[in-house]
XYZ file of C-alpha atoms in Angstrom:
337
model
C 1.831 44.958 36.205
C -1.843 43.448 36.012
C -3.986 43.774 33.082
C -5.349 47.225 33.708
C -2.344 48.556 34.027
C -1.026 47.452 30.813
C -4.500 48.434 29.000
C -4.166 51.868 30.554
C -0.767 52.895 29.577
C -1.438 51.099 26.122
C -4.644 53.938 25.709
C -2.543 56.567 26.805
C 0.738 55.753 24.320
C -1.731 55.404 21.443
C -4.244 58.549 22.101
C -2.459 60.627 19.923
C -2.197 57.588 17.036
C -5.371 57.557 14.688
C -4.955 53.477 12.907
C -7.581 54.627 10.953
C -6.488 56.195 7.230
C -9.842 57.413 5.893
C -12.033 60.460 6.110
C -15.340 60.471 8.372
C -18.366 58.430 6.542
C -21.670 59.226 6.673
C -23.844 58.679 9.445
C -25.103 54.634 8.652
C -27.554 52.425 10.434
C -26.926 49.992 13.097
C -24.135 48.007 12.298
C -23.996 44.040 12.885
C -21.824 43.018 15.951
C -21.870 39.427 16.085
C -19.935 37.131 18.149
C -19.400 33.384 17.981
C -19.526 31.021 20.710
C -18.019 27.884 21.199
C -19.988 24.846 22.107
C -17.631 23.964 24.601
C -18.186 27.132 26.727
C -19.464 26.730 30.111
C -19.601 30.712 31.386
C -22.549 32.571 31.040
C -23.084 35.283 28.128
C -23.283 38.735 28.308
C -25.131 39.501 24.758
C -26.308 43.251 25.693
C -24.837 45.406 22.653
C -24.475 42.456 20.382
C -27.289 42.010 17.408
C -26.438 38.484 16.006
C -24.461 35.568 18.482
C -23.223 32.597 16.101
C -23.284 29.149 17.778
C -20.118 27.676 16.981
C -20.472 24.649 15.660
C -22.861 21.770 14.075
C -21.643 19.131 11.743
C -22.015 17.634 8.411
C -23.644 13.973 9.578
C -21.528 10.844 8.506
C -24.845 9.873 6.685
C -24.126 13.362 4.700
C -27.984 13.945 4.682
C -28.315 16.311 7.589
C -26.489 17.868 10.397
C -25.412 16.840 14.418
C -25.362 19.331 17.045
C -22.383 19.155 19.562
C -23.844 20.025 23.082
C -27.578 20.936 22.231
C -28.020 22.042 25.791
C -25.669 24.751 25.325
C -27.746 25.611 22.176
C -31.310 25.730 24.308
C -29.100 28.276 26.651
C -27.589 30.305 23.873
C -30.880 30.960 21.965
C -32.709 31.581 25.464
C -30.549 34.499 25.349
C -33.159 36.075 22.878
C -35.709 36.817 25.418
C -33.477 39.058 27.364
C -32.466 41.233 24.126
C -35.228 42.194 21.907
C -34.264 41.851 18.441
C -31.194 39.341 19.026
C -30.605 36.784 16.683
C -29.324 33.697 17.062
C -27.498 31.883 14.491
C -25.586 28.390 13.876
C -22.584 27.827 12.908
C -22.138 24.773 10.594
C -18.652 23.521 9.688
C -15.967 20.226 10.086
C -15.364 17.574 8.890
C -14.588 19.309 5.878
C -14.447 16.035 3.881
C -18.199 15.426 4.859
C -18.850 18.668 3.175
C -17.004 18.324 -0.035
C -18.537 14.644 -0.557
C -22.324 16.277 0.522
C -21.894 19.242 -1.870
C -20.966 17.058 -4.640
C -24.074 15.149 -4.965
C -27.556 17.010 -5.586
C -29.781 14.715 -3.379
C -27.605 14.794 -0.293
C -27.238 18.883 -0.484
C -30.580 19.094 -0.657
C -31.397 16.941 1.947
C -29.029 18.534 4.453
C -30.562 22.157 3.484
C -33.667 21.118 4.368
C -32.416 19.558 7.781
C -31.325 22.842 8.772
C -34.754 24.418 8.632
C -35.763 21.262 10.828
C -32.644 22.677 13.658
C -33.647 26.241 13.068
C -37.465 25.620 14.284
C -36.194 23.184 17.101
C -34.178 25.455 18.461
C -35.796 28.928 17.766
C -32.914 30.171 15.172
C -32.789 32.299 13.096
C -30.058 31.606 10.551
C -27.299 29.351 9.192
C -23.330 30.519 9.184
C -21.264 27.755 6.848
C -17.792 27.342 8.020
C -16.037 25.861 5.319
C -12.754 27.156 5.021
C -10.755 25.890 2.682
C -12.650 23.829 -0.247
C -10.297 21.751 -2.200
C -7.890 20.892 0.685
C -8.115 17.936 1.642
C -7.416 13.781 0.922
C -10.632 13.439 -0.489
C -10.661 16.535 -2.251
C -11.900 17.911 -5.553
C -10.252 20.062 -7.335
C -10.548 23.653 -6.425
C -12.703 25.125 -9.055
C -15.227 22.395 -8.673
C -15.364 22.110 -5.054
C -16.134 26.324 -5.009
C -18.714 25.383 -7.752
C -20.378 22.778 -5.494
C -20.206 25.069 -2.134
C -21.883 27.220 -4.720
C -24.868 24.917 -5.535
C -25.287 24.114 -1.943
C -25.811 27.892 -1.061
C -28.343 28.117 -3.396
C -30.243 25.034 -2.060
C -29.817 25.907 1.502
C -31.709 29.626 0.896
C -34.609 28.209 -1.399
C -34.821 25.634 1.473
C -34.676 28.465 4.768
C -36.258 31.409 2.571
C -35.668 34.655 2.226
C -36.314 35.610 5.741
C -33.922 33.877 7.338
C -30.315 34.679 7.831
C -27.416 32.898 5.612
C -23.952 34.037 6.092
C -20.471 32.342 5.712
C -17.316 32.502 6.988
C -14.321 32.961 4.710
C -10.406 33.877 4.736
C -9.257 37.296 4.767
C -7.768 36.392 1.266
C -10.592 35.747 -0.326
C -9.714 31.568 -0.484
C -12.418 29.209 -1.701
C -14.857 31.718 -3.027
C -17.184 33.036 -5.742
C -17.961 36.587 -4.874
C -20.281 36.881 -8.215
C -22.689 33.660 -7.483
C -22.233 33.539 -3.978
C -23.357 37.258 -2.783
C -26.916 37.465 -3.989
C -27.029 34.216 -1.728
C -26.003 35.325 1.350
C -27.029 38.247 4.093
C -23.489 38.711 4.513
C -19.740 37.372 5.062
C -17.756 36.700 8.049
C -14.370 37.626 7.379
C -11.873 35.966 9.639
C -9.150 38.983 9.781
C -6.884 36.724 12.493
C -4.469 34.301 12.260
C -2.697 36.091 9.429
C 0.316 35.881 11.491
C 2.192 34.668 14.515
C 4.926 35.865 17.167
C 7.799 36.632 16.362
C 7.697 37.858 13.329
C 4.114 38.815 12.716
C 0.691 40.253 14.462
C -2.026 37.998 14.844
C -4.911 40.443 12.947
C -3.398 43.477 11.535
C -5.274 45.820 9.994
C -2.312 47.520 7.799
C 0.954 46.407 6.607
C 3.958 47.222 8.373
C 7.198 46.028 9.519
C 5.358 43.098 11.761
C 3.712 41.889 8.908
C 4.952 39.226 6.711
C 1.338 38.193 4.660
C -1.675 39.730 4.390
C -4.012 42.093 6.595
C -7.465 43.303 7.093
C -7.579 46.436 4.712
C -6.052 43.887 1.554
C -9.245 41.494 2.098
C -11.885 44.418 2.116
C -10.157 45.500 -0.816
C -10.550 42.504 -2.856
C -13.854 42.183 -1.728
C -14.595 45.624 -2.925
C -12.948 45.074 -6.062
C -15.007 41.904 -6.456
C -18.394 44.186 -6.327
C -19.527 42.676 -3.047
C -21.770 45.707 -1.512
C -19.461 47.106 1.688
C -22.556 46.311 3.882
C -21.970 42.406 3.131
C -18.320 42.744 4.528
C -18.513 41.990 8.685
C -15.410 42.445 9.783
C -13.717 39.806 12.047
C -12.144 40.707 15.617
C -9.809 38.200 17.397
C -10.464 37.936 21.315
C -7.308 35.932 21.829
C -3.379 36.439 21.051
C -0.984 34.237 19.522
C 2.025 33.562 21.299
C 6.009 33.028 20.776
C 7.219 29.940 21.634
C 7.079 28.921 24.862
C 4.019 31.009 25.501
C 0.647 30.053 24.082
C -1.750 31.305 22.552
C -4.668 32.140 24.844
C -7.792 33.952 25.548
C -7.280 37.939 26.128
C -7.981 37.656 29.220
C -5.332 35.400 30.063
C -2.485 37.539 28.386
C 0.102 38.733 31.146
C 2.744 41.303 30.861
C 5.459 38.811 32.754
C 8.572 40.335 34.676
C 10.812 42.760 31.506
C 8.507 42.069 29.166
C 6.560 45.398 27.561
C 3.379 46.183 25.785
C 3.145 48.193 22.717
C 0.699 49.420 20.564
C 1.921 49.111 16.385
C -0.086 51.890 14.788
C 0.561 51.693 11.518
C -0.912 47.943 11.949
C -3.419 48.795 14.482
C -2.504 45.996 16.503
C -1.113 45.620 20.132
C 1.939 43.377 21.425
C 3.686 42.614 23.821
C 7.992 42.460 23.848
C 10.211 40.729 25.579
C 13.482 42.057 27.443
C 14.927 41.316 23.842
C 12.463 43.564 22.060
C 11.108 40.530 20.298
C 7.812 40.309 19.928
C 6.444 37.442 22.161
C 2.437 38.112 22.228
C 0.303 39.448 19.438
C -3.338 40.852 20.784
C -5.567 43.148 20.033
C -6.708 46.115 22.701
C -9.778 48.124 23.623
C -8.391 50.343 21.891
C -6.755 48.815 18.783
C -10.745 47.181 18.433
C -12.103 50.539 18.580
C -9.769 51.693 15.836
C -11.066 48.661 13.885
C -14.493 49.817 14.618
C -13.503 53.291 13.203
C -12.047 51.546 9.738
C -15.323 50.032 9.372
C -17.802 52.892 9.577
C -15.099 54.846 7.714
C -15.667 52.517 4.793
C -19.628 51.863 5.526
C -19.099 47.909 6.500
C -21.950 45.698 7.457
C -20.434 45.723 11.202
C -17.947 43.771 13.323
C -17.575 39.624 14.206
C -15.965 38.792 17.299
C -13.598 35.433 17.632
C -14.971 34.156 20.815
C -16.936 36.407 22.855
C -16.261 33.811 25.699
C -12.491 34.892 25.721
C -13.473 38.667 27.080
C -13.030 38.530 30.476
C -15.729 38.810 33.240
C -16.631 42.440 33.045
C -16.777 42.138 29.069
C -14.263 44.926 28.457
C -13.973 44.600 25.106
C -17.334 43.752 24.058
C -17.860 46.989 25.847
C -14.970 48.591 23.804
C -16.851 47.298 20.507
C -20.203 48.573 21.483
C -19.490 52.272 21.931
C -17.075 52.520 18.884
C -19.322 51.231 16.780
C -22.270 53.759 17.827
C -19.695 56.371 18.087
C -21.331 58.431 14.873
């Protein structure tokens, strides 16, 4: 069975299955659907539908004073791609090492320094804002300890917006629980966070980016992050929800890009709705491929204009396959109201 096949008879099993548990919102404005890139991407782009793309990533010099880009070329191309969508922005992604950013943050001159290289990148390369990838502060050799490191990420926020201004974009991109940061001095900082809802599990036991709990899910999910968040008193519209494009597999297969996932001889695809995520079984009934759908994405899309998100974020848009199915997918659910 090819790949339409098994996306076809996964939309029909599910029709009747709503992953969604909330009532109909109100009608809200444009949401953000922004998708990261990798620098080591050769194919071309399709960014029709998408509002923000996130080059993925620049680096924390070993001077700790300003920032490196890996594969600037690929950074001229990606930020071309603004004169073909009106109103696109283009962001960059700045993350690893993650001991160059704990020493940087620690020391006023340097963080100030390196804020005020990104508005040097950001005019060289026609940007329009900085995402910081730092994932988890006070990991780490070199390490602080926790509560200062989050302090430091803290200061460094601060001095990277009076550096850019207000007019230019500053997200981050943090862990579906909530690790490493300070929702009270960090939101009036930033336009928004990325929330990485994937990799909260593997095969067999677990989905990669479930939205719910259920019996495939051993930690936590999508809906337990927005809730902290929530709780926390960040505004909904600063919650972007993240989207995986790939699936985590059971040993021996791999994880890979979606549109690499086969359904191999007696293996069968499935669609967990009380997780709202998609999988694939093998003769066994073990779970050997964790994924997400066109559909299961749409139901995402439905969570977050039920609870009146900022939008979607898409884990790499590069991993959609030539016809950008589910970028496609994303698009129309999130316009669906």
């Amino acid at each position: 069975m090819n790949k339409k096949s098994i996306i076809f008879s996964l939309l029909l099993a599910a029709a009747a299955t709503a992953c969604s548990r909330t009532n109909p919102a109100p009608e809200t404005p444009q949401k953000i659907l922004a998708g990261y890139t990798h620098s080591s991407a050769t194919t071309p782009i399709d960014p029709a539908g998408y509002t923000h793309i996130i080059y993925s990533a620049a680096y924390i010099n070993d001077s700790l004073n300003g920032i490196g880009i890996t594969n600037p070329d690929r950074l001229r191309y990606v930020a071309s791609l603004k004169d073909s969508v009106p109103g696109l922005k283009i962001m960059l992604s700045v993350g690893a090492p993650a001991e160059n950013l704990s020493l940087m943050s620690r020391n006023d001159s340097l963080r100030q320094l390196t804020a005020r290289d990104f508005l040097r990148v950001m005019e060289e390369y026609n940007l329009d804002g900085i995402d910081i990838d730092w994932e988890w502060p006070g990991r780490g050799e070199k390490a602080l300890p926790l509560d200062e490191e989050i302090a430091n990420y803290t200061s460094f926020l601060s001095d990277t917006r009076k550096a850019i201004g207000p007019d230019k974009l500053l997200t981050i991109a943090i862990a579906t629980s909530c690790y490493g940061t300070d929702f009270e001095h960090m939101t009036p900082l930033l336009d928004w966070y990325n929330v990485m809802n994937y990799d909260l599990g593997k095969p067999p036991y677990s989905h990669n980016a479930p939205l719910y709990k259920s019996d495939l899910v051993t930690w936590t999910y999508g809906d337990e992050g927005v809730a902290k968040m929530l709780e926390a008193g960040v505004p909904s519209e600063k919650i972007v929800y993240g989207l995986a494009f790939y699936g985590h597999g059971a040993a021996p297969y791999k994880t890979c890009d979606w549109r690499d996932i086969e359904l191999l001889p007696g293996m069968t695809a499935h669609t967990d709705s009380v997780a709202c995520a998609a999988y694939i079984a093998d003769s066994t009934g073990t779970m050997v491929y964790s994924y997400d759908t066109p559909y299961t994405l749409s139901q995402k899309c439905r969570y977050i204009l039920d609870r009146n998100l900022g939008g979607a974020m898409v884990w790499r848009m590069e991993s959609d396959d030539t016809t950008s199915t589910l970028s496609r997918s994303l698009i129309e659910a999130l316009k669906a109201r």
